[in-house]
């Protein structure tokens, strides 16, 4: 019986949460946009330090604020991935407040801060944008190219298990 | 009845599943999902993976709305799921409601809403970027054209100075080319500045009182000699009923007229160019200046003879840009300025026959200062047909200048040219034969131009005495230089360096072959 961990992807609609999960679990990507409503759960078992870990990935409907999400969706979460879209500044304008909200309501639950759609931007330029706004980011990924997707989840696994 | 309805429509839409504390199925009505007793609920969908962790805590009722579970065809179905964690003597259970229809409807709305929001976002971003890029481009253009004018002005200034430093003929020719090229560049840059101003919305149309007659006189001064050098008849038909004081943008009106007249000059090789200005009807002190520039030039290709018709301004500009020298900015600037003035323009053309550009420029009549003075310019200038040739004597000690002057005169045509190197030689020549005109350099060795003139005016032969003389001098014309020449008996004066136009204008005047009003 493997360990199972609930992971929730949060962030605005359209930032690529569903795409990241689909890329990670099924290794597919589609350019067409299918709006997620409610919640859709997929899982994937990974091995970490010789142990099998089942990641239960909650792909929830994108909201402008996390506290608008249905409380039950976030129950029992072991790790968050906060996804932003670098081509839309509205998706990271209140990133700080969102992180504070998570910190307060889900203390000790690790959060990975992720810039998705890195294929669409010049990463160096965007680093400057982030620096100006004093925002810290853990990863740049692209669900489209697959860049860093695996690493993001593995990093979260190590944070969840290391905690 | 009610039980029937419930049985038929509601019961099949939900399912109750009884679990043990390990999350294994104890009982199920299987209305929606066929579940096997004893199996793990997590096998139904990963959603249920978390259930076993949650049922640890008793007496909880946790609703999960809108949970997506794909059916066996991978079609998304939507359920509301309630988890009751039970207690010591009550098993946990789940109630699953199938709300697929309802949530599909919601999904459709969200899809539309989000797509719209996204496309609005990107449209807005694209627009902002375009606006920013355009503003940057215009600012850059305006700055660079402004900055470019300064060095060009310096080049022109030094060209003038260099020209007076005793250059040889070849160098003089090259200096002329440098001047022409620099002037051309300056024209282009002025146009660029205008364009960038227009694009940036920075070009403002002035509304000030101006003297219409002055404007016409100004044009007359520029174009009478200019057209004559190309043997073109130049007619100005100005409606006498146009009030003298008008409110409008004099500089821009002048720019428009100069543009049209220069174009006509460039594209007309024989015949005439007419500037015709009429007053439109006056209403509430406002009127249109109805302006036509009519040439007998090359016209617009494709409009064969007898098919004179209107040409779209863009194709006319394009034709002039690509087919003929020039940058074609001029007309587009005029068009834009006219738009700003709320005027309009039309081009009619016929290949080989000529072009007529018509514009309407709105102006306001300034009543306060409109005294009785009326603009009455009605002149037709006809370049002399050179019914005979004129015999000229060119006097200059500088061989190069002699050559240059001779070249200009030969190019013009209609002159026999003789040359003298100094005043004494001039005297010898005029004694031997009669000349229609002497072009006399002032600074010459042995006998200068003034001395020679005085001697000629005292000559015993009347025909020699009466030979008109035009003085040419590189000395800056101070206020009494003109009268010095005049006192000596010269009929005219041209300062060096002179343009062809200046020279010929003075020659036509002195020889009285000048452009006579018809
Ligand atoms: N270029 C690019 N497009 C992406 C990427 N990830 C997602 N998308 C596109 O972004 C849109 C929204 O993705 P989706 O996963 O539905 O976002 P969600 O609302 O956060 O679940 C879709 O059209 C995806 O094809 C990425 O890494 N690169
Ligand atoms: Mg989604």
PDB file of C-alpha atoms in Angstrom, chain B residues 94-207:
ATOM      1  CA  UNK B  94     -21.648   8.727   0.538  1.00  0.00           C
ATOM      2  CA  UNK B  95     -24.532  10.245  -1.367  1.00  0.00           C
ATOM      3  CA  UNK B  96     -23.733  10.883  -5.005  1.00  0.00           C
ATOM      4  CA  UNK B  97     -26.000  13.153  -7.062  1.00  0.00           C
ATOM      5  CA  UNK B  98     -25.717  13.230 -10.819  1.00  0.00           C
ATOM      6  CA  UNK B  99     -25.928  16.892 -11.884  1.00  0.00           C
ATOM      7  CA  UNK B 100     -24.266  16.444 -15.262  1.00  0.00           C
ATOM      8  CA  UNK B 101     -26.913  18.336 -17.209  1.00  0.00           C
ATOM      9  CA  UNK B 102     -26.877  21.255 -14.832  1.00  0.00           C
ATOM     10  CA  UNK B 103     -23.090  21.507 -14.715  1.00  0.00           C
ATOM     11  CA  UNK B 104     -22.674  21.049 -18.451  1.00  0.00           C
ATOM     12  CA  UNK B 105     -24.795  24.129 -18.813  1.00  0.00           C
ATOM     13  CA  UNK B 106     -22.642  25.964 -16.267  1.00  0.00           C
ATOM     14  CA  UNK B 107     -19.506  24.779 -18.048  1.00  0.00           C
ATOM     15  CA  UNK B 108     -20.759  26.204 -21.328  1.00  0.00           C
ATOM     16  CA  UNK B 109     -21.307  29.580 -19.735  1.00  0.00           C
ATOM     17  CA  UNK B 110     -17.901  29.570 -18.016  1.00  0.00           C
ATOM     18  CA  UNK B 111     -16.241  28.546 -21.248  1.00  0.00           C
ATOM     19  CA  UNK B 112     -17.757  31.490 -23.058  1.00  0.00           C
ATOM     20  CA  UNK B 113     -17.047  33.913 -20.261  1.00  0.00           C
ATOM     21  CA  UNK B 114     -13.411  32.910 -19.805  1.00  0.00           C
ATOM     22  CA  UNK B 115     -12.616  32.798 -23.501  1.00  0.00           C
ATOM     23  CA  UNK B 116     -14.086  36.251 -23.907  1.00  0.00           C
ATOM     24  CA  UNK B 117     -12.131  37.586 -20.946  1.00  0.00           C
ATOM     25  CA  UNK B 118      -8.914  36.085 -22.303  1.00  0.00           C
ATOM     26  CA  UNK B 119      -9.363  37.409 -25.800  1.00  0.00           C
ATOM     27  CA  UNK B 120     -10.289  40.837 -24.412  1.00  0.00           C
ATOM     28  CA  UNK B 121      -7.155  40.756 -22.341  1.00  0.00           C
ATOM     29  CA  UNK B 122      -4.945  39.937 -25.296  1.00  0.00           C
ATOM     30  CA  UNK B 123      -6.683  42.406 -27.575  1.00  0.00           C
ATOM     31  CA  UNK B 124      -6.220  45.139 -25.024  1.00  0.00           C
ATOM     32  CA  UNK B 125      -2.584  44.186 -24.500  1.00  0.00           C
ATOM     33  CA  UNK B 126      -1.972  44.142 -28.235  1.00  0.00           C
ATOM     34  CA  UNK B 127      -3.577  47.551 -28.588  1.00  0.00           C
ATOM     35  CA  UNK B 128      -1.556  48.999 -25.764  1.00  0.00           C
ATOM     36  CA  UNK B 129       1.581  47.684 -27.380  1.00  0.00           C
ATOM     37  CA  UNK B 130       0.652  49.061 -30.791  1.00  0.00           C
ATOM     38  CA  UNK B 131      -0.115  52.449 -29.338  1.00  0.00           C
ATOM     39  CA  UNK B 132       3.149  52.434 -27.418  1.00  0.00           C
ATOM     40  CA  UNK B 133       5.141  51.366 -30.457  1.00  0.00           C
ATOM     41  CA  UNK B 134       3.536  54.019 -32.581  1.00  0.00           C
ATOM     42  CA  UNK B 135       4.160  56.709 -30.018  1.00  0.00           C
ATOM     43  CA  UNK B 136       7.766  55.609 -29.748  1.00  0.00           C
ATOM     44  CA  UNK B 137       8.199  55.606 -33.509  1.00  0.00           C
ATOM     45  CA  UNK B 138       6.719  59.069 -33.855  1.00  0.00           C
ATOM     46  CA  UNK B 139       8.765  60.498 -31.058  1.00  0.00           C
ATOM     47  CA  UNK B 140      11.872  58.971 -32.512  1.00  0.00           C
ATOM     48  CA  UNK B 141      11.053  60.288 -35.973  1.00  0.00           C
ATOM     49  CA  UNK B 142      10.309  63.746 -34.682  1.00  0.00           C
ATOM     50  CA  UNK B 143      13.518  63.889 -32.681  1.00  0.00           C
ATOM     51  CA  UNK B 144      15.742  62.494 -35.365  1.00  0.00           C
ATOM     52  CA  UNK B 145      14.350  64.725 -38.087  1.00  0.00           C
ATOM     53  CA  UNK B 146      14.709  67.709 -35.874  1.00  0.00           C
ATOM     54  CA  UNK B 147      18.298  66.795 -35.045  1.00  0.00           C
ATOM     55  CA  UNK B 148      19.153  66.109 -38.656  1.00  0.00           C
ATOM     56  CA  UNK B 149      18.214  69.583 -39.716  1.00  0.00           C
ATOM     57  CA  UNK B 150      21.002  71.198 -37.738  1.00  0.00           C
ATOM     58  CA  UNK B 151      23.928  69.464 -39.464  1.00  0.00           C
ATOM     59  CA  UNK B 152      22.241  69.910 -42.815  1.00  0.00           C
ATOM     60  CA  UNK B 153      21.978  73.608 -42.181  1.00  0.00           C
ATOM     61  CA  UNK B 154      25.679  73.631 -41.381  1.00  0.00           C
ATOM     62  CA  UNK B 155      26.495  71.778 -44.597  1.00  0.00           C
ATOM     63  CA  UNK B 156      24.531  74.301 -46.618  1.00  0.00           C
ATOM     64  CA  UNK B 157      26.230  77.173 -44.871  1.00  0.00           C
ATOM     65  CA  UNK B 158      29.687  75.798 -45.522  1.00  0.00           C
ATOM     66  CA  UNK B 159      28.817  75.004 -49.112  1.00  0.00           C
ATOM     67  CA  UNK B 160      28.037  78.692 -49.550  1.00  0.00           C
ATOM     68  CA  UNK B 161      31.327  79.702 -47.973  1.00  0.00           C
ATOM     69  CA  UNK B 162      33.302  77.137 -49.922  1.00  0.00           C
ATOM     70  CA  UNK B 163      31.769  78.353 -53.133  1.00  0.00           C
ATOM     71  CA  UNK B 164      33.371  81.744 -52.649  1.00  0.00           C
ATOM     72  CA  UNK B 165      36.878  80.443 -52.157  1.00  0.00           C
ATOM     73  CA  UNK B 166      37.955  80.439 -55.795  1.00  0.00           C
ATOM     74  CA  UNK B 167      37.117  76.947 -56.877  1.00  0.00           C
ATOM     75  CA  UNK B 168      37.824  75.585 -60.292  1.00  0.00           C
ATOM     76  CA  UNK B 169      35.050  74.706 -62.658  1.00  0.00           C
ATOM     77  CA  UNK B 170      34.877  71.055 -61.743  1.00  0.00           C
ATOM     78  CA  UNK B 171      34.744  71.894 -58.060  1.00  0.00           C
ATOM     79  CA  UNK B 172      31.992  74.437 -58.671  1.00  0.00           C
ATOM     80  CA  UNK B 173      29.962  71.793 -60.419  1.00  0.00           C
ATOM     81  CA  UNK B 174      30.451  69.403 -57.555  1.00  0.00           C
ATOM     82  CA  UNK B 175      29.498  72.062 -55.026  1.00  0.00           C
ATOM     83  CA  UNK B 176      26.260  72.593 -56.950  1.00  0.00           C
ATOM     84  CA  UNK B 177      25.554  68.894 -56.740  1.00  0.00           C
ATOM     85  CA  UNK B 178      26.265  68.854 -53.026  1.00  0.00           C
ATOM     86  CA  UNK B 179      23.921  71.785 -52.552  1.00  0.00           C
ATOM     87  CA  UNK B 180      21.138  70.182 -54.578  1.00  0.00           C
ATOM     88  CA  UNK B 181      21.520  66.876 -52.791  1.00  0.00           C
ATOM     89  CA  UNK B 182      21.569  68.492 -49.385  1.00  0.00           C
ATOM     90  CA  UNK B 183      18.508  70.563 -50.191  1.00  0.00           C
ATOM     91  CA  UNK B 184      16.771  67.404 -51.332  1.00  0.00           C
ATOM     92  CA  UNK B 185      17.682  65.685 -48.068  1.00  0.00           C
ATOM     93  CA  UNK B 186      16.480  68.695 -46.136  1.00  0.00           C
ATOM     94  CA  UNK B 187      13.166  68.573 -47.957  1.00  0.00           C
ATOM     95  CA  UNK B 188      12.774  64.916 -47.088  1.00  0.00           C
ATOM     96  CA  UNK B 189      13.566  65.555 -43.464  1.00  0.00           C
ATOM     97  CA  UNK B 190      11.103  68.421 -43.258  1.00  0.00           C
ATOM     98  CA  UNK B 191       8.507  66.065 -44.649  1.00  0.00           C
ATOM     99  CA  UNK B 192       9.430  63.415 -42.122  1.00  0.00           C
ATOM    100  CA  UNK B 193       9.052  65.906 -39.332  1.00  0.00           C
ATOM    101  CA  UNK B 194       5.638  66.857 -40.621  1.00  0.00           C
ATOM    102  CA  UNK B 195       4.582  63.241 -40.949  1.00  0.00           C
ATOM    103  CA  UNK B 196       5.667  62.377 -37.456  1.00  0.00           C
ATOM    104  CA  UNK B 197       3.912  65.435 -36.112  1.00  0.00           C
ATOM    105  CA  UNK B 198       0.748  64.541 -37.940  1.00  0.00           C
ATOM    106  CA  UNK B 199       0.886  60.951 -36.727  1.00  0.00           C
ATOM    107  CA  UNK B 200       1.527  62.039 -33.184  1.00  0.00           C
ATOM    108  CA  UNK B 201      -1.343  64.475 -33.441  1.00  0.00           C
ATOM    109  CA  UNK B 202       1.141  67.238 -32.690  1.00  0.00           C
ATOM    110  CA  UNK B 203       0.552  69.158 -35.868  1.00  0.00           C
ATOM    111  CA  UNK B 204      -1.813  71.953 -35.046  1.00  0.00           C
ATOM    112  CA  UNK B 205      -3.573  74.011 -37.626  1.00  0.00           C
ATOM    113  CA  UNK B 206      -3.196  77.693 -36.852  1.00  0.00           C
ATOM    114  CA  UNK B 207      -6.139  79.996 -37.132  1.00  0.00           C
TER     115      UNK B 207
END
